Amino acid sequence: MDEREVITTLKILIIGESGVGKSSLLLRFTDDTFDPEQAATIGVDFKVKTLAVDGNKAKLAIWDTAGQERFRTLTPSYYRGAQGVILVYDVCSKQSFSKLDAWLNELETFSTKHDMVKMLVGNKIDKEKREVSKDEGLKFARKHHMLFIEASAKTKEGVQCAFEELVEKIIQTPGLWET
Ligand code: GDP
Ligand code: MG
């Protein structure tokens, strides 16, 4: 039994093009389930999960979208106060990869914490028709000072790691979460 106290509540966002697997990654992380029938438009909006990292325990409030990302019309309140973001693309969709710059611009415009930690996730690596190499993902992440991992919400690969590494980095960043 883990007796450590929760040290903080963190606001984490999941953004990226519609259909890349944002909701699926979140459900895999919080409930350890995957539903292939899940309609791309049905978002889970908001999930809370407590995570122990590096001897600390953090409560994560993870914000999903309910389809608003389709027209990139997330409101400023969606971004406000977030300490971390997971930016997702589909490794089988060059198109979703090419929209990453637009998402970073939106983040730059609306985020209120400019030392926010960013994690780039290349999802759906279980699929066969890859259009974006791991190297391309890595290069993009390096260029924009992001953490990077490839994952599959379907097989679980990389999912837990993505959230853990993001939270670890947030906790290691002075001034980002302490009150
Ligand atoms: P969102 O619009 O970004 O929230 O995407 P969803 O989570 O709704 O996923 C869109 C579609 O991709 C759904 O049919 C999912 O079942 C499917 N999907 C999501 N993640 C994966 C994955 O890792 N592998 C495969 N094969 N399909 C996935
Ligand atoms: Mg969704």
mmCIF file with all atom_site columns, C-alpha atoms and ligand atoms in Angstrom:
data_model
loop_
_atom_site.group_PDB
_atom_site.id
_atom_site.type_symbol
_atom_site.label_atom_id
_atom_site.label_alt_id
_atom_site.label_comp_id
_atom_site.label_asym_id
_atom_site.label_entity_id
_atom_site.label_seq_id
_atom_site.pdbx_PDB_ins_code
_atom_site.Cartn_x
_atom_site.Cartn_y
_atom_site.Cartn_z
_atom_site.occupancy
_atom_site.B_iso_or_equiv
_atom_site.pdbx_formal_charge
_atom_site.auth_seq_id
_atom_site.auth_comp_id
_atom_site.auth_asym_id
_atom_site.auth_atom_id
_atom_site.pdbx_PDB_model_num
ATOM   1   C  CA  . MET A 1 1   ? 0.000   0.000  0.000   1.00 0.00 ? 1   MET A CA  1
ATOM   2   C  CA  . ASP A 1 2   ? 1.360   3.375  -1.001  1.00 0.00 ? 2   ASP A CA  1
ATOM   3   C  CA  . GLU A 1 3   ? 1.142   5.782  1.916   1.00 0.00 ? 3   GLU A CA  1
ATOM   4   C  CA  . ARG A 1 4   ? 2.698   8.809  0.260   1.00 0.00 ? 4   ARG A CA  1
ATOM   5   C  CA  . GLU A 1 5   ? 0.724   12.012 0.229   1.00 0.00 ? 5   GLU A CA  1
ATOM   6   C  CA  . VAL A 1 6   ? -0.381  13.578 -3.011  1.00 0.00 ? 6   VAL A CA  1
ATOM   7   C  CA  . ILE A 1 7   ? 2.012   16.510 -3.485  1.00 0.00 ? 7   ILE A CA  1
ATOM   8   C  CA  . THR A 1 8   ? 0.114   18.333 -6.179  1.00 0.00 ? 8   THR A CA  1
ATOM   9   C  CA  . THR A 1 9   ? -2.641  18.273 -8.780  1.00 0.00 ? 9   THR A CA  1
ATOM   10  C  CA  . LEU A 1 10  ? -1.444  18.695 -12.334 1.00 0.00 ? 10  LEU A CA  1
ATOM   11  C  CA  . LYS A 1 11  ? -3.416  19.745 -15.363 1.00 0.00 ? 11  LYS A CA  1
ATOM   12  C  CA  . ILE A 1 12  ? -2.451  17.724 -18.425 1.00 0.00 ? 12  ILE A CA  1
ATOM   13  C  CA  . LEU A 1 13  ? -3.852  18.248 -21.925 1.00 0.00 ? 13  LEU A CA  1
ATOM   14  C  CA  . ILE A 1 14  ? -4.125  15.841 -24.816 1.00 0.00 ? 14  ILE A CA  1
ATOM   15  C  CA  . ILE A 1 15  ? -4.163  17.540 -28.214 1.00 0.00 ? 15  ILE A CA  1
ATOM   16  C  CA  . GLY A 1 16  ? -3.685  16.626 -31.869 1.00 0.00 ? 16  GLY A CA  1
ATOM   17  C  CA  . GLU A 1 17  ? -5.750  15.964 -34.975 1.00 0.00 ? 17  GLU A CA  1
ATOM   18  C  CA  . SER A 1 18  ? -9.059  14.166 -34.802 1.00 0.00 ? 18  SER A CA  1
ATOM   19  C  CA  . GLY A 1 19  ? -8.749  10.379 -35.060 1.00 0.00 ? 19  GLY A CA  1
ATOM   20  C  CA  . VAL A 1 20  ? -5.096  10.046 -33.983 1.00 0.00 ? 20  VAL A CA  1
ATOM   21  C  CA  . GLY A 1 21  ? -6.108  8.182  -30.828 1.00 0.00 ? 21  GLY A CA  1
ATOM   22  C  CA  . LYS A 1 22  ? -6.145  10.805 -28.070 1.00 0.00 ? 22  LYS A CA  1
ATOM   23  C  CA  . SER A 1 23  ? -9.212  9.392  -26.295 1.00 0.00 ? 23  SER A CA  1
ATOM   24  C  CA  . SER A 1 24  ? -7.934  5.841  -26.768 1.00 0.00 ? 24  SER A CA  1
ATOM   25  C  CA  . LEU A 1 25  ? -4.572  6.696  -25.174 1.00 0.00 ? 25  LEU A CA  1
ATOM   26  C  CA  . LEU A 1 26  ? -6.339  8.302  -22.237 1.00 0.00 ? 26  LEU A CA  1
ATOM   27  C  CA  . LEU A 1 27  ? -8.672  5.345  -21.717 1.00 0.00 ? 27  LEU A CA  1
ATOM   28  C  CA  . ARG A 1 28  ? -5.768  2.932  -21.962 1.00 0.00 ? 28  ARG A CA  1
ATOM   29  C  CA  . PHE A 1 29  ? -3.894  4.926  -19.330 1.00 0.00 ? 29  PHE A CA  1
ATOM   30  C  CA  . THR A 1 30  ? -6.756  5.486  -16.876 1.00 0.00 ? 30  THR A CA  1
ATOM   31  C  CA  . ASP A 1 31  ? -8.903  2.364  -17.288 1.00 0.00 ? 31  ASP A CA  1
ATOM   32  C  CA  . ASP A 1 32  ? -6.543  -0.007 -19.128 1.00 0.00 ? 32  ASP A CA  1
ATOM   33  C  CA  . THR A 1 33  ? -9.112  -0.637 -21.832 1.00 0.00 ? 33  THR A CA  1
ATOM   34  C  CA  . PHE A 1 34  ? -9.232  -0.241 -25.596 1.00 0.00 ? 34  PHE A CA  1
ATOM   35  C  CA  . ASP A 1 35  ? -12.440 -0.042 -27.581 1.00 0.00 ? 35  ASP A CA  1
ATOM   36  C  CA  . PRO A 1 36  ? -11.897 -0.351 -31.343 1.00 0.00 ? 36  PRO A CA  1
ATOM   37  C  CA  . GLU A 1 37  ? -15.511 0.633  -31.916 1.00 0.00 ? 37  GLU A CA  1
ATOM   38  C  CA  . GLN A 1 38  ? -15.087 3.936  -30.176 1.00 0.00 ? 38  GLN A CA  1
ATOM   39  C  CA  . ALA A 1 39  ? -16.548 6.713  -32.269 1.00 0.00 ? 39  ALA A CA  1
ATOM   40  C  CA  . ALA A 1 40  ? -13.889 9.292  -33.042 1.00 0.00 ? 40  ALA A CA  1
ATOM   41  C  CA  . THR A 1 41  ? -16.220 12.100 -32.007 1.00 0.00 ? 41  THR A CA  1
ATOM   42  C  CA  . ILE A 1 42  ? -16.982 10.833 -28.540 1.00 0.00 ? 42  ILE A CA  1
ATOM   43  C  CA  . GLY A 1 43  ? -14.513 12.348 -26.136 1.00 0.00 ? 43  GLY A CA  1
ATOM   44  C  CA  . VAL A 1 44  ? -14.219 11.507 -22.471 1.00 0.00 ? 44  VAL A CA  1
ATOM   45  C  CA  . ASP A 1 45  ? -13.640 15.178 -21.619 1.00 0.00 ? 45  ASP A CA  1
ATOM   46  C  CA  . PHE A 1 46  ? -11.859 14.764 -18.332 1.00 0.00 ? 46  PHE A CA  1
ATOM   47  C  CA  . LYS A 1 47  ? -10.254 12.005 -16.276 1.00 0.00 ? 47  LYS A CA  1
ATOM   48  C  CA  . VAL A 1 48  ? -8.490  11.971 -12.925 1.00 0.00 ? 48  VAL A CA  1
ATOM   49  C  CA  . LYS A 1 49  ? -5.750  9.535  -11.994 1.00 0.00 ? 49  LYS A CA  1
ATOM   50  C  CA  . THR A 1 50  ? -3.187  9.433  -9.224  1.00 0.00 ? 50  THR A CA  1
ATOM   51  C  CA  . LEU A 1 51  ? 0.316   8.522  -10.299 1.00 0.00 ? 51  LEU A CA  1
ATOM   52  C  CA  . ALA A 1 52  ? 3.425   7.753  -8.227  1.00 0.00 ? 52  ALA A CA  1
ATOM   53  C  CA  . VAL A 1 53  ? 6.661   8.918  -9.812  1.00 0.00 ? 53  VAL A CA  1
ATOM   54  C  CA  . ASP A 1 54  ? 10.149  9.364  -8.383  1.00 0.00 ? 54  ASP A CA  1
ATOM   55  C  CA  . GLY A 1 55  ? 8.972   8.911  -4.810  1.00 0.00 ? 55  GLY A CA  1
ATOM   56  C  CA  . ASN A 1 56  ? 6.243   11.502 -5.255  1.00 0.00 ? 56  ASN A CA  1
ATOM   57  C  CA  . LYS A 1 57  ? 2.538   11.130 -5.813  1.00 0.00 ? 57  LYS A CA  1
ATOM   58  C  CA  . ALA A 1 58  ? 0.680   13.456 -8.135  1.00 0.00 ? 58  ALA A CA  1
ATOM   59  C  CA  . LYS A 1 59  ? -2.973  13.715 -8.963  1.00 0.00 ? 59  LYS A CA  1
ATOM   60  C  CA  . LEU A 1 60  ? -3.464  14.194 -12.686 1.00 0.00 ? 60  LEU A CA  1
ATOM   61  C  CA  . ALA A 1 61  ? -6.458  15.949 -14.155 1.00 0.00 ? 61  ALA A CA  1
ATOM   62  C  CA  . ILE A 1 62  ? -6.243  14.957 -17.811 1.00 0.00 ? 62  ILE A CA  1
ATOM   63  C  CA  . TRP A 1 63  ? -8.288  16.931 -20.302 1.00 0.00 ? 63  TRP A CA  1
ATOM   64  C  CA  . ASP A 1 64  ? -9.463  15.300 -23.495 1.00 0.00 ? 64  ASP A CA  1
ATOM   65  C  CA  . THR A 1 65  ? -11.518 16.977 -26.218 1.00 0.00 ? 65  THR A CA  1
ATOM   66  C  CA  . ALA A 1 66  ? -14.977 15.972 -27.344 1.00 0.00 ? 66  ALA A CA  1
ATOM   67  C  CA  . GLY A 1 67  ? -14.403 16.612 -31.018 1.00 0.00 ? 67  GLY A CA  1
ATOM   68  C  CA  . GLN A 1 68  ? -13.691 20.359 -30.893 1.00 0.00 ? 68  GLN A CA  1
ATOM   69  C  CA  . GLU A 1 69  ? -10.148 19.620 -32.089 1.00 0.00 ? 69  GLU A CA  1
ATOM   70  C  CA  . ARG A 1 70  ? -11.622 18.851 -35.505 1.00 0.00 ? 70  ARG A CA  1
ATOM   71  C  CA  . PHE A 1 71  ? -11.707 22.567 -36.299 1.00 0.00 ? 71  PHE A CA  1
ATOM   72  C  CA  . ARG A 1 72  ? -8.964  23.507 -33.865 1.00 0.00 ? 72  ARG A CA  1
ATOM   73  C  CA  . THR A 1 73  ? -11.458 25.480 -31.815 1.00 0.00 ? 73  THR A CA  1
ATOM   74  C  CA  . LEU A 1 74  ? -10.383 24.589 -28.298 1.00 0.00 ? 74  LEU A CA  1
ATOM   75  C  CA  . THR A 1 75  ? -11.056 27.517 -26.012 1.00 0.00 ? 75  THR A CA  1
ATOM   76  C  CA  . PRO A 1 76  ? -8.429  29.427 -24.011 1.00 0.00 ? 76  PRO A CA  1
ATOM   77  C  CA  . SER A 1 77  ? -9.857  27.938 -20.800 1.00 0.00 ? 77  SER A CA  1
ATOM   78  C  CA  . TYR A 1 78  ? -8.932  24.490 -22.078 1.00 0.00 ? 78  TYR A CA  1
ATOM   79  C  CA  . TYR A 1 79  ? -5.271  25.548 -22.103 1.00 0.00 ? 79  TYR A CA  1
ATOM   80  C  CA  . ARG A 1 80  ? -5.247  27.734 -18.991 1.00 0.00 ? 80  ARG A CA  1
ATOM   81  C  CA  . GLY A 1 81  ? -2.970  26.605 -16.179 1.00 0.00 ? 81  GLY A CA  1
ATOM   82  C  CA  . ALA A 1 82  ? -1.840  23.354 -17.798 1.00 0.00 ? 82  ALA A CA  1
ATOM   83  C  CA  . GLN A 1 83  ? 1.609   22.173 -16.706 1.00 0.00 ? 83  GLN A CA  1
ATOM   84  C  CA  . GLY A 1 84  ? 1.910   19.447 -19.319 1.00 0.00 ? 84  GLY A CA  1
ATOM   85  C  CA  . VAL A 1 85  ? 0.674   18.547 -22.750 1.00 0.00 ? 85  VAL A CA  1
ATOM   86  C  CA  . ILE A 1 86  ? 0.634   15.371 -24.789 1.00 0.00 ? 86  ILE A CA  1
ATOM   87  C  CA  . LEU A 1 87  ? 0.654   16.156 -28.506 1.00 0.00 ? 87  LEU A CA  1
ATOM   88  C  CA  . VAL A 1 88  ? -0.414  13.115 -30.503 1.00 0.00 ? 88  VAL A CA  1
ATOM   89  C  CA  . TYR A 1 89  ? -0.040  12.156 -34.161 1.00 0.00 ? 89  TYR A CA  1
ATOM   90  C  CA  . ASP A 1 90  ? -0.755  8.887  -35.940 1.00 0.00 ? 90  ASP A CA  1
ATOM   91  C  CA  . VAL A 1 91  ? 2.390   7.215  -37.356 1.00 0.00 ? 91  VAL A CA  1
ATOM   92  C  CA  . CYS A 1 92  ? 0.192   5.947  -40.200 1.00 0.00 ? 92  CYS A CA  1
ATOM   93  C  CA  . SER A 1 93  ? -0.924  9.458  -41.128 1.00 0.00 ? 93  SER A CA  1
ATOM   94  C  CA  . LYS A 1 94  ? 1.572   11.895 -42.603 1.00 0.00 ? 94  LYS A CA  1
ATOM   95  C  CA  . GLN A 1 95  ? -1.279  14.403 -42.575 1.00 0.00 ? 95  GLN A CA  1
ATOM   96  C  CA  . SER A 1 96  ? -1.616  14.251 -38.784 1.00 0.00 ? 96  SER A CA  1
ATOM   97  C  CA  . PHE A 1 97  ? 2.163   14.704 -38.493 1.00 0.00 ? 97  PHE A CA  1
ATOM   98  C  CA  . SER A 1 98  ? 2.121   17.743 -40.790 1.00 0.00 ? 98  SER A CA  1
ATOM   99  C  CA  . LYS A 1 99  ? -0.386  19.470 -38.479 1.00 0.00 ? 99  LYS A CA  1
ATOM   100 C  CA  . LEU A 1 100 ? 1.917   19.369 -35.453 1.00 0.00 ? 100 LEU A CA  1
ATOM   101 C  CA  . ASP A 1 101 ? 3.288   22.855 -36.149 1.00 0.00 ? 101 ASP A CA  1
ATOM   102 C  CA  . ALA A 1 102 ? -0.218  24.312 -36.137 1.00 0.00 ? 102 ALA A CA  1
ATOM   103 C  CA  . TRP A 1 103 ? -0.912  22.653 -32.784 1.00 0.00 ? 103 TRP A CA  1
ATOM   104 C  CA  . LEU A 1 104 ? 2.302   24.044 -31.303 1.00 0.00 ? 104 LEU A CA  1
ATOM   105 C  CA  . ASN A 1 105 ? 1.336   27.518 -32.519 1.00 0.00 ? 105 ASN A CA  1
ATOM   106 C  CA  . GLU A 1 106 ? -2.041  27.204 -30.851 1.00 0.00 ? 106 GLU A CA  1
ATOM   107 C  CA  . LEU A 1 107 ? -0.342  26.055 -27.659 1.00 0.00 ? 107 LEU A CA  1
ATOM   108 C  CA  . GLU A 1 108 ? 2.049   28.988 -27.805 1.00 0.00 ? 108 GLU A CA  1
ATOM   109 C  CA  . THR A 1 109 ? -0.888  31.372 -28.206 1.00 0.00 ? 109 THR A CA  1
ATOM   110 C  CA  . PHE A 1 110 ? -3.075  30.081 -25.390 1.00 0.00 ? 110 PHE A CA  1
ATOM   111 C  CA  . SER A 1 111 ? -0.940  28.374 -22.767 1.00 0.00 ? 111 SER A CA  1
ATOM   112 C  CA  . THR A 1 112 ? -0.375  30.434 -19.647 1.00 0.00 ? 112 THR A CA  1
ATOM   113 C  CA  . LYS A 1 113 ? 2.695   28.553 -18.421 1.00 0.00 ? 113 LYS A CA  1
ATOM   114 C  CA  . HIS A 1 114 ? 5.481   28.964 -20.909 1.00 0.00 ? 114 HIS A CA  1
ATOM   115 C  CA  . ASP A 1 115 ? 7.757   26.402 -19.287 1.00 0.00 ? 115 ASP A CA  1
ATOM   116 C  CA  . MET A 1 116 ? 5.012   23.804 -19.754 1.00 0.00 ? 116 MET A CA  1
ATOM   117 C  CA  . VAL A 1 117 ? 6.393   20.311 -20.444 1.00 0.00 ? 117 VAL A CA  1
ATOM   118 C  CA  . LYS A 1 118 ? 5.540   18.843 -23.847 1.00 0.00 ? 118 LYS A CA  1
ATOM   119 C  CA  . MET A 1 119 ? 5.459   15.195 -24.833 1.00 0.00 ? 119 MET A CA  1
ATOM   120 C  CA  . LEU A 1 120 ? 5.158   14.161 -28.479 1.00 0.00 ? 120 LEU A CA  1
ATOM   121 C  CA  . VAL A 1 121 ? 3.470   10.777 -28.976 1.00 0.00 ? 121 VAL A CA  1
ATOM   122 C  CA  . GLY A 1 122 ? 3.487   8.859  -32.263 1.00 0.00 ? 122 GLY A CA  1
ATOM   123 C  CA  . ASN A 1 123 ? 0.492   6.555  -31.795 1.00 0.00 ? 123 ASN A CA  1
ATOM   124 C  CA  . LYS A 1 124 ? -0.786  3.397  -33.595 1.00 0.00 ? 124 LYS A CA  1
ATOM   125 C  CA  . ILE A 1 125 ? 2.611   1.693  -34.016 1.00 0.00 ? 125 ILE A CA  1
ATOM   126 C  CA  . ASP A 1 126 ? 0.764   -1.651 -34.036 1.00 0.00 ? 126 ASP A CA  1
ATOM   127 C  CA  . LYS A 1 127 ? -0.543  -0.849 -37.514 1.00 0.00 ? 127 LYS A CA  1
ATOM   128 C  CA  . GLU A 1 128 ? 1.267   -1.893 -40.665 1.00 0.00 ? 128 GLU A CA  1
ATOM   129 C  CA  . LYS A 1 129 ? 1.062   1.047  -43.022 1.00 0.00 ? 129 LYS A CA  1
ATOM   130 C  CA  . ARG A 1 130 ? 3.431   3.463  -41.337 1.00 0.00 ? 130 ARG A CA  1
ATOM   131 C  CA  . GLU A 1 131 ? 3.874   6.864  -43.019 1.00 0.00 ? 131 GLU A CA  1
ATOM   132 C  CA  . VAL A 1 132 ? 6.053   8.600  -40.425 1.00 0.00 ? 132 VAL A CA  1
ATOM   133 C  CA  . SER A 1 133 ? 9.371   7.078  -39.329 1.00 0.00 ? 133 SER A CA  1
ATOM   134 C  CA  . LYS A 1 134 ? 10.526  7.059  -35.733 1.00 0.00 ? 134 LYS A CA  1
ATOM   135 C  CA  . ASP A 1 135 ? 13.424  9.241  -36.781 1.00 0.00 ? 135 ASP A CA  1
ATOM   136 C  CA  . GLU A 1 136 ? 11.128  11.935 -38.189 1.00 0.00 ? 136 GLU A CA  1
ATOM   137 C  CA  . GLY A 1 137 ? 9.207   11.984 -34.912 1.00 0.00 ? 137 GLY A CA  1
ATOM   138 C  CA  . LEU A 1 138 ? 12.406  12.201 -32.910 1.00 0.00 ? 138 LEU A CA  1
ATOM   139 C  CA  . LYS A 1 139 ? 13.760  15.052 -35.042 1.00 0.00 ? 139 LYS A CA  1
ATOM   140 C  CA  . PHE A 1 140 ? 10.562  17.056 -34.670 1.00 0.00 ? 140 PHE A CA  1
ATOM   141 C  CA  . ALA A 1 141 ? 10.579  16.539 -30.911 1.00 0.00 ? 141 ALA A CA  1
ATOM   142 C  CA  . ARG A 1 142 ? 14.225  17.608 -30.567 1.00 0.00 ? 142 ARG A CA  1
ATOM   143 C  CA  . LYS A 1 143 ? 13.677  20.699 -32.681 1.00 0.00 ? 143 LYS A CA  1
ATOM   144 C  CA  . HIS A 1 144 ? 10.793  21.792 -30.450 1.00 0.00 ? 144 HIS A CA  1
ATOM   145 C  CA  . HIS A 1 145 ? 12.280  20.725 -27.117 1.00 0.00 ? 145 HIS A CA  1
ATOM   146 C  CA  . MET A 1 146 ? 9.743   18.017 -26.512 1.00 0.00 ? 146 MET A CA  1
ATOM   147 C  CA  . LEU A 1 147 ? 9.942   14.573 -24.946 1.00 0.00 ? 147 LEU A CA  1
ATOM   148 C  CA  . PHE A 1 148 ? 9.159   11.820 -27.450 1.00 0.00 ? 148 PHE A CA  1
ATOM   149 C  CA  . ILE A 1 149 ? 7.771   8.318  -27.439 1.00 0.00 ? 149 ILE A CA  1
ATOM   150 C  CA  . GLU A 1 150 ? 6.045   5.997  -29.897 1.00 0.00 ? 150 GLU A CA  1
ATOM   151 C  CA  . ALA A 1 151 ? 3.011   4.158  -28.570 1.00 0.00 ? 151 ALA A CA  1
ATOM   152 C  CA  . SER A 1 152 ? -0.024  2.034  -29.237 1.00 0.00 ? 152 SER A CA  1
ATOM   153 C  CA  . ALA A 1 153 ? -3.254  2.506  -27.317 1.00 0.00 ? 153 ALA A CA  1
ATOM   154 C  CA  . LYS A 1 154 ? -4.255  -0.864 -28.728 1.00 0.00 ? 154 LYS A CA  1
ATOM   155 C  CA  . THR A 1 155 ? -1.299  -2.943 -27.471 1.00 0.00 ? 155 THR A CA  1
ATOM   156 C  CA  . LYS A 1 156 ? -0.433  -0.627 -24.480 1.00 0.00 ? 156 LYS A CA  1
ATOM   157 C  CA  . GLU A 1 157 ? 3.125   -0.152 -25.675 1.00 0.00 ? 157 GLU A CA  1
ATOM   158 C  CA  . GLY A 1 158 ? 4.554   3.183  -24.539 1.00 0.00 ? 158 GLY A CA  1
ATOM   159 C  CA  . VAL A 1 159 ? 1.329   4.476  -23.000 1.00 0.00 ? 159 VAL A CA  1
ATOM   160 C  CA  . GLN A 1 160 ? 2.205   4.328  -19.306 1.00 0.00 ? 160 GLN A CA  1
ATOM   161 C  CA  . CYS A 1 161 ? 5.706   5.578  -20.111 1.00 0.00 ? 161 CYS A CA  1
ATOM   162 C  CA  . ALA A 1 162 ? 4.384   8.608  -21.963 1.00 0.00 ? 162 ALA A CA  1
ATOM   163 C  CA  . PHE A 1 163 ? 2.422   9.834  -18.953 1.00 0.00 ? 163 PHE A CA  1
ATOM   164 C  CA  . GLU A 1 164 ? 5.099   8.902  -16.408 1.00 0.00 ? 164 GLU A CA  1
ATOM   165 C  CA  . GLU A 1 165 ? 7.929   10.650 -18.217 1.00 0.00 ? 165 GLU A CA  1
ATOM   166 C  CA  . LEU A 1 166 ? 5.822   13.749 -18.702 1.00 0.00 ? 166 LEU A CA  1
ATOM   167 C  CA  . VAL A 1 167 ? 4.892   13.938 -15.019 1.00 0.00 ? 167 VAL A CA  1
ATOM   168 C  CA  . GLU A 1 168 ? 8.452   13.175 -13.933 1.00 0.00 ? 168 GLU A CA  1
ATOM   169 C  CA  . LYS A 1 169 ? 9.728   16.101 -15.994 1.00 0.00 ? 169 LYS A CA  1
ATOM   170 C  CA  . ILE A 1 170 ? 7.034   18.433 -14.644 1.00 0.00 ? 170 ILE A CA  1
ATOM   171 C  CA  . ILE A 1 171 ? 7.943   17.567 -11.067 1.00 0.00 ? 171 ILE A CA  1
ATOM   172 C  CA  . GLN A 1 172 ? 11.620  18.161 -11.861 1.00 0.00 ? 172 GLN A CA  1
ATOM   173 C  CA  . THR A 1 173 ? 10.860  21.618 -13.255 1.00 0.00 ? 173 THR A CA  1
ATOM   174 C  CA  . PRO A 1 174 ? 11.135  24.174 -10.438 1.00 0.00 ? 174 PRO A CA  1
ATOM   175 C  CA  . GLY A 1 175 ? 8.356   26.736 -10.306 1.00 0.00 ? 175 GLY A CA  1
ATOM   176 C  CA  . LEU A 1 176 ? 6.021   24.861 -12.619 1.00 0.00 ? 176 LEU A CA  1
ATOM   177 C  CA  . TRP A 1 177 ? 3.876   23.146 -10.025 1.00 0.00 ? 177 TRP A CA  1
ATOM   178 C  CA  . GLU A 1 178 ? 4.779   24.293 -6.493  1.00 0.00 ? 178 GLU A CA  1
ATOM   179 C  CA  . THR A 1 179 ? 2.463   26.846 -4.977  1.00 0.00 ? 179 THR A CA  1
HETATM 180 P  P1  . GDP B 2 .   ? -9.237  10.873 -31.135 1.00 0.00 ? 1   GDP B P1  1
HETATM 181 O  O1  . GDP B 2 .   ? -10.183 11.482 -32.093 1.00 0.00 ? 1   GDP B O1  1
HETATM 182 O  O2  . GDP B 2 .   ? -7.846  11.431 -31.289 1.00 0.00 ? 1   GDP B O2  1
HETATM 183 O  O3  . GDP B 2 .   ? -9.702  10.913 -29.715 1.00 0.00 ? 1   GDP B O3  1
HETATM 184 O  O4  . GDP B 2 .   ? -9.080  9.331  -31.560 1.00 0.00 ? 1   GDP B O4  1
HETATM 185 P  P2  . GDP B 2 .   ? -9.806  8.037  -30.936 1.00 0.00 ? 1   GDP B P2  1
HETATM 186 O  O5  . GDP B 2 .   ? -9.169  7.664  -29.643 1.00 0.00 ? 1   GDP B O5  1
HETATM 187 O  O6  . GDP B 2 .   ? -11.267 8.235  -30.939 1.00 0.00 ? 1   GDP B O6  1
HETATM 188 O  O7  . GDP B 2 .   ? -9.361  6.929  -31.989 1.00 0.00 ? 1   GDP B O7  1
HETATM 189 C  C1  . GDP B 2 .   ? -9.720  7.025  -33.367 1.00 0.00 ? 1   GDP B C1  1
HETATM 190 C  C2  . GDP B 2 .   ? -9.738  5.636  -33.970 1.00 0.00 ? 1   GDP B C2  1
HETATM 191 O  O8  . GDP B 2 .   ? -8.409  5.081  -33.969 1.00 0.00 ? 1   GDP B O8  1
HETATM 192 C  C3  . GDP B 2 .   ? -10.602 4.644  -33.200 1.00 0.00 ? 1   GDP B C3  1
HETATM 193 O  O9  . GDP B 2 .   ? -11.247 3.797  -34.113 1.00 0.00 ? 1   GDP B O9  1
HETATM 194 C  C4  . GDP B 2 .   ? -9.612  3.862  -32.359 1.00 0.00 ? 1   GDP B C4  1
HETATM 195 O  O10 . GDP B 2 .   ? -10.057 2.565  -32.065 1.00 0.00 ? 1   GDP B O10 1
HETATM 196 C  C5  . GDP B 2 .   ? -8.384  3.840  -33.279 1.00 0.00 ? 1   GDP B C5  1
HETATM 197 N  N1  . GDP B 2 .   ? -7.115  3.768  -32.499 1.00 0.00 ? 1   GDP B N1  1
HETATM 198 C  C6  . GDP B 2 .   ? -6.732  4.572  -31.497 1.00 0.00 ? 1   GDP B C6  1
HETATM 199 N  N2  . GDP B 2 .   ? -5.520  4.232  -31.035 1.00 0.00 ? 1   GDP B N2  1
HETATM 200 C  C7  . GDP B 2 .   ? -5.118  3.166  -31.771 1.00 0.00 ? 1   GDP B C7  1
HETATM 201 C  C8  . GDP B 2 .   ? -3.939  2.339  -31.783 1.00 0.00 ? 1   GDP B C8  1
HETATM 202 O  O11 . GDP B 2 .   ? -2.989  2.519  -31.024 1.00 0.00 ? 1   GDP B O11 1
HETATM 203 N  N3  . GDP B 2 .   ? -3.900  1.327  -32.718 1.00 0.00 ? 1   GDP B N3  1
HETATM 204 C  C9  . GDP B 2 .   ? -4.920  1.097  -33.598 1.00 0.00 ? 1   GDP B C9  1
HETATM 205 N  N4  . GDP B 2 .   ? -4.777  0.078  -34.442 1.00 0.00 ? 1   GDP B N4  1
HETATM 206 N  N5  . GDP B 2 .   ? -6.034  1.856  -33.609 1.00 0.00 ? 1   GDP B N5  1
HETATM 207 C  C10 . GDP B 2 .   ? -6.143  2.871  -32.723 1.00 0.00 ? 1   GDP B C10 1
HETATM 208 MG MG  . MG  B 3 .   ? -11.357 11.816 -28.902 1.00 0.00 ? 2   MG  B MG  1
#
